[in-house]
Every structure is written in structure tokens, then in C-alpha cells.
CSV table of C-alpha atoms and ligand atoms in Angstrom, one decimal:
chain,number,residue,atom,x,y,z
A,1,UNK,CA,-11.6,13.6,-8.1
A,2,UNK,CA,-10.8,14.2,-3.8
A,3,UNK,CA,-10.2,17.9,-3.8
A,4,UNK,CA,-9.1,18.7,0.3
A,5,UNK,CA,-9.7,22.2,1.0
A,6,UNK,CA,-8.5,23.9,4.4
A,7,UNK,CA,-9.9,21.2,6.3
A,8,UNK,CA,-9.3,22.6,10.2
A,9,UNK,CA,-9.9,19.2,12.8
A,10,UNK,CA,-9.7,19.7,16.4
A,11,UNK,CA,-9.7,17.5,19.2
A,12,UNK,CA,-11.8,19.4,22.3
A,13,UNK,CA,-11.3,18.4,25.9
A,14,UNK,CA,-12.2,20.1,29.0
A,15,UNK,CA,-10.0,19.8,32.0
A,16,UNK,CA,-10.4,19.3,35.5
A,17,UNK,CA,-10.6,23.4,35.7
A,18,UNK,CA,-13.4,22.9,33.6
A,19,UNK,CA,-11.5,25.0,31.2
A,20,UNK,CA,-11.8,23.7,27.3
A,21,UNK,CA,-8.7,22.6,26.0
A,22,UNK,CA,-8.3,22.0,22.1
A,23,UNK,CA,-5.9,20.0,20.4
A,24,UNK,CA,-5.6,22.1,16.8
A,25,UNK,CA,-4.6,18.6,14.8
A,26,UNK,CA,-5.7,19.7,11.5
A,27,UNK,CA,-4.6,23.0,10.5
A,28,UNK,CA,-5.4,23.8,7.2
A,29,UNK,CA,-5.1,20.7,4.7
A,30,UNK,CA,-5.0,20.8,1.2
A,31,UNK,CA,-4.0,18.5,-1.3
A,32,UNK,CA,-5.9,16.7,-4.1
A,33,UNK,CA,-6.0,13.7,-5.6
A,34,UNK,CA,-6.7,13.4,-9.8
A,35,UNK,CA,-8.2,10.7,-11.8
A,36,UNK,CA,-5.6,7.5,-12.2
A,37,UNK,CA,-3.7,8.9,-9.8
A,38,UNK,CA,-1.6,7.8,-6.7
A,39,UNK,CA,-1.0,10.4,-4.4
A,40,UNK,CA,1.5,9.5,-1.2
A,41,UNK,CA,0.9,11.4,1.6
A,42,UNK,CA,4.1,11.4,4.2
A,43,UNK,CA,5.1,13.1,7.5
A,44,UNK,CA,6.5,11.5,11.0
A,45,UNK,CA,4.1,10.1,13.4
A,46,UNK,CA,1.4,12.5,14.5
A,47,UNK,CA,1.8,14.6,11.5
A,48,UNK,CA,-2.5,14.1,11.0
A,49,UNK,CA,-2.5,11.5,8.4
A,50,UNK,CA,-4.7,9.1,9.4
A,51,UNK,CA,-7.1,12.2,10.9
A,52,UNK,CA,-7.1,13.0,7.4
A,53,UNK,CA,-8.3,10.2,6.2
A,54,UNK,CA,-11.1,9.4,9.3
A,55,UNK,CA,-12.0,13.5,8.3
A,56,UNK,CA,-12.7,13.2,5.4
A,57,UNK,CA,-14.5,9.3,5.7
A,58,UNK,CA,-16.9,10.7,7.8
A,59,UNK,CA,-15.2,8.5,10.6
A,60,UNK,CA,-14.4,11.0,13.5
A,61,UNK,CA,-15.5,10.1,17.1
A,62,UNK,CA,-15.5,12.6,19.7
A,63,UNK,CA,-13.8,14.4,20.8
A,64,UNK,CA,-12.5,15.0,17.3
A,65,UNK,CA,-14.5,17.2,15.8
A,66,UNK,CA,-14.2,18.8,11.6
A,67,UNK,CA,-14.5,22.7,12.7
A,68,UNK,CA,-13.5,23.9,8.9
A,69,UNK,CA,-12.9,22.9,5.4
A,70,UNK,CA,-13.7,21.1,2.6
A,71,UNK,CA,-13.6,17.5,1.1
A,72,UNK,CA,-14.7,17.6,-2.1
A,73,UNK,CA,-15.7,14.3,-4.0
A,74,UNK,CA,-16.5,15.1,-7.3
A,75,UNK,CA,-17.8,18.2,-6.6
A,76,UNK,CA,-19.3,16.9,-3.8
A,77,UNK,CA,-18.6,18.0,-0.4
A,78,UNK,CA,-18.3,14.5,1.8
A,79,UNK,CA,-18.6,16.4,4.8
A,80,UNK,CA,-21.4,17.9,4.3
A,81,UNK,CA,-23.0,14.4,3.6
A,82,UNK,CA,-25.9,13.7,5.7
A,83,UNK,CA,-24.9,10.2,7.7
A,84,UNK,CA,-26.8,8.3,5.3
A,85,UNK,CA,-25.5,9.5,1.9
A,86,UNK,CA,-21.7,8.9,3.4
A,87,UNK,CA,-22.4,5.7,4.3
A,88,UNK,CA,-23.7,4.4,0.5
A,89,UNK,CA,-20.4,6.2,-0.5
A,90,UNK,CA,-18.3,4.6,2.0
A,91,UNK,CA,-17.0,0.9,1.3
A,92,UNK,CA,-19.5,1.3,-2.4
A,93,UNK,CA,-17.3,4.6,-4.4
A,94,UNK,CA,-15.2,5.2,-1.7
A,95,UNK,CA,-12.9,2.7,0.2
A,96,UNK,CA,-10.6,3.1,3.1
A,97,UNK,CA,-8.0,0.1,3.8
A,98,UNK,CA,-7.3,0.9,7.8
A,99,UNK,CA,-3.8,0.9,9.7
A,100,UNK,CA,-3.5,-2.7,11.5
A,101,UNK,CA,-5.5,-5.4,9.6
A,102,UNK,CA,-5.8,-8.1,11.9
A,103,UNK,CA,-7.4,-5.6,14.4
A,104,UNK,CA,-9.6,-4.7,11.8
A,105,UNK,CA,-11.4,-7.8,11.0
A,106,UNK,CA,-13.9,-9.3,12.6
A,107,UNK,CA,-12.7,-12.3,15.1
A,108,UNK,CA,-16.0,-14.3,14.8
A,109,UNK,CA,-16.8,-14.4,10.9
A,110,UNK,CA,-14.9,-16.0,8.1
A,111,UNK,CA,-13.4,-14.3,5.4
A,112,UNK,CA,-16.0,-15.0,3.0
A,113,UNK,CA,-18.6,-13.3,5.5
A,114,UNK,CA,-17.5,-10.5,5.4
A,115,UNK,CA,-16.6,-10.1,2.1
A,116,UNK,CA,-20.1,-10.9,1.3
A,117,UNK,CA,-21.9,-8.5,4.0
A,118,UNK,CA,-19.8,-5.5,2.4
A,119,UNK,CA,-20.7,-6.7,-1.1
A,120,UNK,CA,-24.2,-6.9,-0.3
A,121,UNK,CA,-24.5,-3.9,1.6
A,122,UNK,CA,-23.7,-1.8,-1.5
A,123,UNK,CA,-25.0,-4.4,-4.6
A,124,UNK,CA,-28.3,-5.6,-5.1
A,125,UNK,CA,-27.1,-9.3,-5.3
A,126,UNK,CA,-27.5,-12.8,-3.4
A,127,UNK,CA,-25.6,-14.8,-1.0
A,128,UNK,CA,-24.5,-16.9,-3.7
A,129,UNK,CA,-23.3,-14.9,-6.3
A,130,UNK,CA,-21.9,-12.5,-3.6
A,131,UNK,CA,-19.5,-15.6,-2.4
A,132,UNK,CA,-18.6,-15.9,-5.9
A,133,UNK,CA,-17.4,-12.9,-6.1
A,134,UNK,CA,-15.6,-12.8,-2.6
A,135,UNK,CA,-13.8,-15.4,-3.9
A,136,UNK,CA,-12.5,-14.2,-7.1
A,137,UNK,CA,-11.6,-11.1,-4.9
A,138,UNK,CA,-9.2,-13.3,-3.4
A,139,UNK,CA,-8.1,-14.7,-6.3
A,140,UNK,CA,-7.4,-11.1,-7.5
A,141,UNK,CA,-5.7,-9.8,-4.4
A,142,UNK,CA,-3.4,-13.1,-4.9
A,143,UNK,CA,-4.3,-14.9,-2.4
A,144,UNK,CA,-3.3,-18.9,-3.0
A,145,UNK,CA,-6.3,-21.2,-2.4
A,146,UNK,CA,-8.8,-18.7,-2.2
A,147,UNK,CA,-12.2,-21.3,-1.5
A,148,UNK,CA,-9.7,-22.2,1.2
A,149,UNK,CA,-9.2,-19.0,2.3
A,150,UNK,CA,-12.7,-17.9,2.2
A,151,UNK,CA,-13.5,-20.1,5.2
A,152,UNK,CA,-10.8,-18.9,7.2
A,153,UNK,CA,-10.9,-17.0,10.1
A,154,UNK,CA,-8.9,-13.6,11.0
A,155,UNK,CA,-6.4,-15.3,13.5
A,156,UNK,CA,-5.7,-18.3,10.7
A,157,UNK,CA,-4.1,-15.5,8.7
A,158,UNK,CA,-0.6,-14.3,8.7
A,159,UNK,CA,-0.2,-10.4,8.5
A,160,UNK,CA,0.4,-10.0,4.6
A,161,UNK,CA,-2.3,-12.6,4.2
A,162,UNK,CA,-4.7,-10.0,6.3
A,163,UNK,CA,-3.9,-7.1,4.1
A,164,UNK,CA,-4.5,-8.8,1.0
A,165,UNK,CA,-7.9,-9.7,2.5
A,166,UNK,CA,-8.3,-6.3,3.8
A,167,UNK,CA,-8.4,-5.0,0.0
A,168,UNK,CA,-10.1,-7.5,-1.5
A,169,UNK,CA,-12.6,-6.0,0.8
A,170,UNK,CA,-12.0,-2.3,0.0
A,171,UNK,CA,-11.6,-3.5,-3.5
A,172,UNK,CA,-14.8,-5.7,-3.8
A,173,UNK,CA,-17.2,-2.9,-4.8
A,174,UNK,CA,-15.3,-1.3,-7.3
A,175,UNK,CA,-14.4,1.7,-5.8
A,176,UNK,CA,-12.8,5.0,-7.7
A,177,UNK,CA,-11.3,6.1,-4.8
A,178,UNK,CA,-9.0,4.0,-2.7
A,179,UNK,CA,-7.8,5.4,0.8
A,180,UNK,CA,-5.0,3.1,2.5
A,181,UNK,CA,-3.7,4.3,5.7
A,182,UNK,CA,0.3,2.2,6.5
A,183,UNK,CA,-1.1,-0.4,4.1
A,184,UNK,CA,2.4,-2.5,4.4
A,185,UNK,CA,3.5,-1.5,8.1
A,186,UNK,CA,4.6,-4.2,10.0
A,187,UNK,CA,4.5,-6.1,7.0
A,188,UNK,CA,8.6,-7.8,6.6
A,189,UNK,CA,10.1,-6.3,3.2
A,190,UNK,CA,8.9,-8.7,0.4
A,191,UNK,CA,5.4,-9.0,1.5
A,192,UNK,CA,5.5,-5.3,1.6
A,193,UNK,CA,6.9,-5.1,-2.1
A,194,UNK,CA,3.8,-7.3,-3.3
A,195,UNK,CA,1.3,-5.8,-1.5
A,196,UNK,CA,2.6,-2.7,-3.2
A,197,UNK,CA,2.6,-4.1,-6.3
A,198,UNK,CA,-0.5,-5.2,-6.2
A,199,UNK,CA,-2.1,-2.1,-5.2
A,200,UNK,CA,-0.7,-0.4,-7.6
A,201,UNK,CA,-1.8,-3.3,-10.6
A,202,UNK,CA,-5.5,-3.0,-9.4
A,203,UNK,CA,-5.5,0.8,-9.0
A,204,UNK,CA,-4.1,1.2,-12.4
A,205,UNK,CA,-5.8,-1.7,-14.4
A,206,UNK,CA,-9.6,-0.5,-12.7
A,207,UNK,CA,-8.5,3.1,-13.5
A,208,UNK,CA,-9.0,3.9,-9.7
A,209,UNK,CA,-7.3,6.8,-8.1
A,210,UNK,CA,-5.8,6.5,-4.5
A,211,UNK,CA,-4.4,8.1,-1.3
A,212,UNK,CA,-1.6,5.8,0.4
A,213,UNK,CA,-0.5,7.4,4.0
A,214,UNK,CA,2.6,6.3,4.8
A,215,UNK,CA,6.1,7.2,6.2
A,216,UNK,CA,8.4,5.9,3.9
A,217,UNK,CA,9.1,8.3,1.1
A,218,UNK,CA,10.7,5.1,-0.5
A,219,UNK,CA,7.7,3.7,-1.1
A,220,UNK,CA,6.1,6.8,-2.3
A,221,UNK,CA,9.2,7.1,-5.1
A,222,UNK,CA,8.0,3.7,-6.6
A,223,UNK,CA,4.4,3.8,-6.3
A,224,UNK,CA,3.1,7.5,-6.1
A,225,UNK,CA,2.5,10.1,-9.4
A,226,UNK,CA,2.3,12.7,-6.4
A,227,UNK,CA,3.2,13.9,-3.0
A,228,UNK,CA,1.7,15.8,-0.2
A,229,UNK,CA,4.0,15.9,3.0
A,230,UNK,CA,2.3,16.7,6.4
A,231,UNK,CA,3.8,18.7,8.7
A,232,UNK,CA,1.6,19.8,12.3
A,233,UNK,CA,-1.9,18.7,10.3
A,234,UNK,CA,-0.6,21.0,7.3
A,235,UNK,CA,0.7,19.8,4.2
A,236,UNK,CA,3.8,21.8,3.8
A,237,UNK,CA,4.5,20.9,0.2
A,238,UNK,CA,2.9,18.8,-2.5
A,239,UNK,CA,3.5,18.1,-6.0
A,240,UNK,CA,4.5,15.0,-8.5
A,241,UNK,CA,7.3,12.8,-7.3
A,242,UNK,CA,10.1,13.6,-9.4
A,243,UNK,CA,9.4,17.0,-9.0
A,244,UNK,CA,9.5,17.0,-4.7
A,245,UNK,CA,12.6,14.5,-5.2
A,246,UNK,CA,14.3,16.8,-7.3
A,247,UNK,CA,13.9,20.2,-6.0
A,248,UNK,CA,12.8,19.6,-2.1
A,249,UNK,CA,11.7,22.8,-1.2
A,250,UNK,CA,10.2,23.1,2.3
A,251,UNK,CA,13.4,22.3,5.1
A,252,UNK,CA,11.4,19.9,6.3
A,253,UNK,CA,11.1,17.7,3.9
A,254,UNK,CA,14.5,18.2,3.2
A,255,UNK,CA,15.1,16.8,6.5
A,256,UNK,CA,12.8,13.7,6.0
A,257,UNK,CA,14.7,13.1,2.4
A,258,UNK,CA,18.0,13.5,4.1
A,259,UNK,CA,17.0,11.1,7.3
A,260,UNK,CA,16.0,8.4,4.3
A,261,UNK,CA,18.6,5.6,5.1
A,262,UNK,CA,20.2,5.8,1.6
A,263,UNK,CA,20.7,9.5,2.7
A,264,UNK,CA,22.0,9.0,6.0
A,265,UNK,CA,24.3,6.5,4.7
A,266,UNK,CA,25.9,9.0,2.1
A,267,UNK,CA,26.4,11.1,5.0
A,268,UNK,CA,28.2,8.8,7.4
A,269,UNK,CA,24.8,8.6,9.2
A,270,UNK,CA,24.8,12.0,10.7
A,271,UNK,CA,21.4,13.7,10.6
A,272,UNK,CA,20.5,16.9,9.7
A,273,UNK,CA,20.4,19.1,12.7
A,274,UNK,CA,17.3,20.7,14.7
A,275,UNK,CA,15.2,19.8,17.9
A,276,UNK,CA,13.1,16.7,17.2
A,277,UNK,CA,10.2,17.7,19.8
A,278,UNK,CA,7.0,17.4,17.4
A,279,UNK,CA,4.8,20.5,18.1
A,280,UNK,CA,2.4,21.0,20.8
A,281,UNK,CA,-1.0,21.1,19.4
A,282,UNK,CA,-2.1,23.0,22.4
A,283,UNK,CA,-0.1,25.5,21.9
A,284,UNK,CA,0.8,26.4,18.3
A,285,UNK,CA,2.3,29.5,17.1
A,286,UNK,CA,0.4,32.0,14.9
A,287,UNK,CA,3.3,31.9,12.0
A,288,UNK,CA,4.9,29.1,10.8
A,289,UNK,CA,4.1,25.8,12.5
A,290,UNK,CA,7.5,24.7,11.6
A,291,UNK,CA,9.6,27.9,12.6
A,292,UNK,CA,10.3,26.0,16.3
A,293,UNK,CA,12.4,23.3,14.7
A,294,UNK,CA,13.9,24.7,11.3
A,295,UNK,CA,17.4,25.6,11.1
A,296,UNK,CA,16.8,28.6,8.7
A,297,UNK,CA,13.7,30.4,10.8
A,298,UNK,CA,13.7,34.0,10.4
A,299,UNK,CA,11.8,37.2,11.4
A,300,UNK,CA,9.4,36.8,8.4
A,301,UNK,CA,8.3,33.5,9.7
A,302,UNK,CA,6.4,35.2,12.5
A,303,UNK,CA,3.6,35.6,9.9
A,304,UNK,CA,2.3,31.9,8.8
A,305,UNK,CA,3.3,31.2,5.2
A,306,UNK,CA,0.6,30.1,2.4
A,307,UNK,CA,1.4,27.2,0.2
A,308,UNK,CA,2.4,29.1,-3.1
A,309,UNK,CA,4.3,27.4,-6.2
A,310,UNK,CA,7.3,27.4,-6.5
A,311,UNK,CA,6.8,25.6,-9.9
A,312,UNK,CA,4.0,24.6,-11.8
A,313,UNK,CA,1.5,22.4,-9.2
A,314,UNK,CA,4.8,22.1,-6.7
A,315,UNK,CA,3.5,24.2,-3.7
A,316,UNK,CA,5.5,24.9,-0.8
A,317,UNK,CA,4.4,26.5,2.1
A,318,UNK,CA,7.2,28.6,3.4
A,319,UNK,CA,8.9,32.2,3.0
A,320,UNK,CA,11.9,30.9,1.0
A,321,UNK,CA,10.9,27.9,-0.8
A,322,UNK,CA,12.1,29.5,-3.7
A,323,UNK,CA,15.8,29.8,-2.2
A,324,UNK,CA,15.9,26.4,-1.0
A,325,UNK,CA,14.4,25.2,-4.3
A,326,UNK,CA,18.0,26.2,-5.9
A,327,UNK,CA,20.1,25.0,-3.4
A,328,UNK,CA,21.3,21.5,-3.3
A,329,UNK,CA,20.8,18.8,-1.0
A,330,UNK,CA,23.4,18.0,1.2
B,401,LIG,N1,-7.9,12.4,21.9
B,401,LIG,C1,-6.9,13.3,21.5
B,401,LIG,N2,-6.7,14.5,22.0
B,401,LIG,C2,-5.8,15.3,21.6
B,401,LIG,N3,-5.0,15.0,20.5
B,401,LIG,C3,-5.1,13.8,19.9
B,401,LIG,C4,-6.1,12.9,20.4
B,401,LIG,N4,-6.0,11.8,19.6
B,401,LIG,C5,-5.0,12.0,18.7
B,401,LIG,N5,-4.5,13.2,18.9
B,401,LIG,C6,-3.4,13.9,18.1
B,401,LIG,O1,-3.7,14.0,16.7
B,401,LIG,C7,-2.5,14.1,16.0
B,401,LIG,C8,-2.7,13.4,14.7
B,401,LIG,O2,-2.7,12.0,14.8
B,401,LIG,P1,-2.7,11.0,13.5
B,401,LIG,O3,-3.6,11.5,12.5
B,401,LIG,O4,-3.0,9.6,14.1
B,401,LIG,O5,-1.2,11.1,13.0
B,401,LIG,P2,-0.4,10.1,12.0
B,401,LIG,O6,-1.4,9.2,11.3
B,401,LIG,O7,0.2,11.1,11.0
B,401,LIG,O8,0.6,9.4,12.7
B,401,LIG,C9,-1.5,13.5,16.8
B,401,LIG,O9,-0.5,14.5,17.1
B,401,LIG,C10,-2.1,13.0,18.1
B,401,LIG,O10,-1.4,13.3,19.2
B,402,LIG,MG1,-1.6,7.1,11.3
């Protein structure tokens, strides 16, 4: 269905030497997404999720700039879309629920607004039958007293209420492909839990596939088929959730399993060792973009590892995946 394919983003600045600077953010991406499926994709902050997503969306401003790489939709590369063609995709097939949803709707209109203007922008239908159906949306996304609702303004809501409205929005045109950046951050625990529940009712009962970014690999154990974890605007190993669980492969996200709180807590809350500095995009090595910061770099990781499986569609992009495959976690 979404097939990402070495897609290279850079952000380009020049200095006050007028020398250009570049940023490498995005440094080879790959994963996929299948039909029905829910694909999580992890990594610490600045890892290049949510350039991932804007990348692929079409929704880069400079100075970010796609310099490589493929998105393929169907077949269909996305960024090779002319403006036009993405934007019939976007918010119609393809939807993308954004980081921060208060921030993300629109102070002045009501709910109902805007759930009609993205309705309408995509379906040949009225006002009226457009409000209609932004108010079974609401209805469907749980929301209590949805005609209520529907008049409400963004600052009336509380935070889970936003989300909710958030994807009734990216949900109201049907889409097959659902991108959610954080769709629960800074959402307390149980709103989070239904949210997540939700998403994952509609997903599976519209046979939609999605993408959830997030950094909580607990959530990706209970609502993901699949993982891709991002490491430096790479994903450094992918595969289905059992399987990445089981047999973590790549140190690094050994060391995001092992810093999971259930993990620390086994350990007597001592985390695993290594320098916590993320990378310098302005500087990155030639090898492997992890080899600063893993405890078990070696000579071979001078030269930059592909992502090769280690088992069936679990890839792993470093020298001795296959070693650390075998060898328990601590
Ligand atoms: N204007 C910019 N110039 C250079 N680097 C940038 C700029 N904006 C963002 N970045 C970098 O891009 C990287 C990817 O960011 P992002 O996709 O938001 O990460 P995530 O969503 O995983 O937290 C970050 O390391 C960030 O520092
Ligand atoms: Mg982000």
C-alpha cells in the first residue's frame, strides 16, 4: 500500500559565511506499510518521524527539501505528484492526524465547519448532507453529544476531546491510509487508551491501513502488526511486533526496549550504558550513523551497514544483527 524507498530529506541553510550548510535529516528511509495493517514507527525525539510523514504528505516548507527517494502509494510515487494531484489525495485517500490538536484547529470556526469544508473539498455533496455526516463522524469517533459538539469551538474542547475531532476529520472521507503523528501525547493515560482503541476499531472495521509515530514502544505492542524504529532519519530495524520484541536485533533498539519503564524496573532502574548526545546532522559519519553511541562499535562499522534480514521481513541494519539476534536481553 505506502512503500518508502530511500527517501534522503535535507534541511539547507547558508550561514553568515555564506557557506551552505545542510542538515542530512533523512538518510535513507524505508519501511512499508501493507493493506489492514498498523505499522508503529518509534525512535527518540529528532529521530525524523514526523519529517517522514510531512515528506512523504507533500508537506515540506523550506528549507527542508526531499533530495532522494521514493514514496510509493499504490504504485504511485506521491512525490512525484504534481501539487495538484497531492492535494485530491491528501485529507480524500490519504489522511494525516498532526502532533498537537488544539494548535491544529482552526480558532475561528466550529467543529462542524470544518468538518464540512474537508468533506466537501473531496465529495461532491451539500452543506446539509455534509453536516450530517460531520456529525455522525463524531458520533463515530465517540464523542458524547455530538450536535452539541458540532457547534463548538476549538478552545471549548478538552485535549482528548480535540483528538477525537482531529480524526473524525482525517477519518471523514474514508481514507485507506491513515498517518497519525503522537496521536495520544499529552493525552493523561485513559484518554490515551481510548483514543487508541478507537483508532484501532475504525482502522480495522474500514479495512484502512495506518502509520502511528510515536515513542512509546508500549503502545506500539498493543496496537501495531509492525515496527520500523528510527534511528538519525534511518530506520534501523523493522518487522512485525512479536518478532522485534522477541529477538531485538539492532543495539539500539535494544536500548529503547531496555529504557521501557517495565525494563528499567527489572533492572533496579539502571540504564543501559552509552553517550546520550543524539547525532549531529551536520556532521554525520560515512559508516554507521549509530557507531558514536553503541557499546559494541567495531572496525567493520566504518563502512555503513544495509538493512538485511535477519529473519523473514525482520531487517536490521547493522554488521552483527545476527549475533545480537541470539543473545538475550538483559
Ligand atoms: N530548520 C531546520 N534546520 C536543521 N535541522 C532541522 C530543522 N528543523 C528540524 N530539524 C531537524 O530535523 C530532525 C528531525 O525532526 P523530526 O522529524 O521533528 O523528529 P521527530 O518527529 O522524530 O521527533 C531533528 O533532528 C531536527 O533537529
Ligand atoms: Mg515528531
Amino acid at each position: 500500500m505506502l512503500e518508502v524507498r530511500g527517501l534522503h530529506t535535507h534541511f539547507l541553510a547558508r550561514g553568515f559565511d555564506n557557506q551552505v550548510r545542510v542538515a542530512r535529516a533523512l538518510n535513507g528511509v524505508d519501511f512499508t506499510v501493507g493493506e489492514r495493517e498498523i505499522v508503529g514507527l518509534v525512535g527518540e525525539t529528532g529521530a525524523g518521524k514526523s519529517l517522514t510523514a510531512y515528506s512523504v504528505m507533500g508537506l515540506l516548507k523550506p528549507p527542508a527539501k526531499v533530495v532522494a527517494g521514493q514514496a510509493l502509494y499504490n504504485g504511485r510515487d506521491l512525490l512525484a505528484l504534481s501539487d495538484d494531484e497531492r492535494r485530491k489525495l491528501r485529507g480524500g485517500e490519504i489522511a494525516l492526524v498532526v502532533q498537537s490538536p488544539k494548535s491544529s484547529l482552526e480558532p475561528l470556526t466550529t467543529v462542524s465547519q470544518q468538518l464540512v469544508r474537508v468533506h466537501r473539498a473531496h465529495r461532491q455533496v451539500d452543506e446539509a448532507a455534509a453536516r450530517v455526516r460531520a456529525v455522525e463522524m463524531l458520533a463515530a469517533v465517540g464523542i458524547p453529544d455530538p450536535e452539541r459538539r458540532a457547534n463548538a469551538y476549538a478552545h471549548q474542547l478538552s485535549g482528548g476531546m480535540a483528538q477525537r475531532v482531529l480524526m473524525a476529520m482525517a477519518l471523514i472521507n474514508e481514507p485507506k491510509l491513515l498517518i497519525a503523528d503522537e496521536p495520544t501525547t499529552g493525552l493523561d493515560v485513559t484518554v490515551q487508551a481510548q483514543v487508541l482503541d478507537l483508532l484501532r476499531d475504525l482502522v480495522r472495521a474500514r479495512g484502512m491501513s495506518a502509520l502511528v509515530i510515536t515513542h512509546d514502544l508500549g503502545i506500539v505492542a498493543q496496537y501495531c502488526d509492525r515496527i520500523a524504529v528510527m534511528y538519525a532519519g534511518q530506520v534501523v530495524e523493522s518487522g512485525g511486533v512479536m518478532d522485534v520484541f522477541a529477538r531485538p536485533s539492532h543495539p539500539y533498539t535494544r536500548r529503547l526496549i531496555a529504557s521501557t519503564p517495565d525494563s528499567l524496573a527489572r533492572r533496579g532502574g539502571r540504564p543501559l550504558g552509552g553517550a546520550a548526545n543524539p547525532p549531529n546532522l551536520y556532521a554525520l559519519p560515512d559508516g554507521c550513523l549509530y557507531a558514536d553511541r553503541c557499546d559494541h562499535a567495531a572496525a567493520q562499522c566504518a563502512v555503513a551497514p544495509r538493512a538485511d534480514p535477519v529473519a523473514g521481513t525482520h531487517l536490521v541494519r547493522c554488521h552483527f544483527s545476527r549475533q545480537f539476534a541470539l543473545e538475550p536481553m538483559a
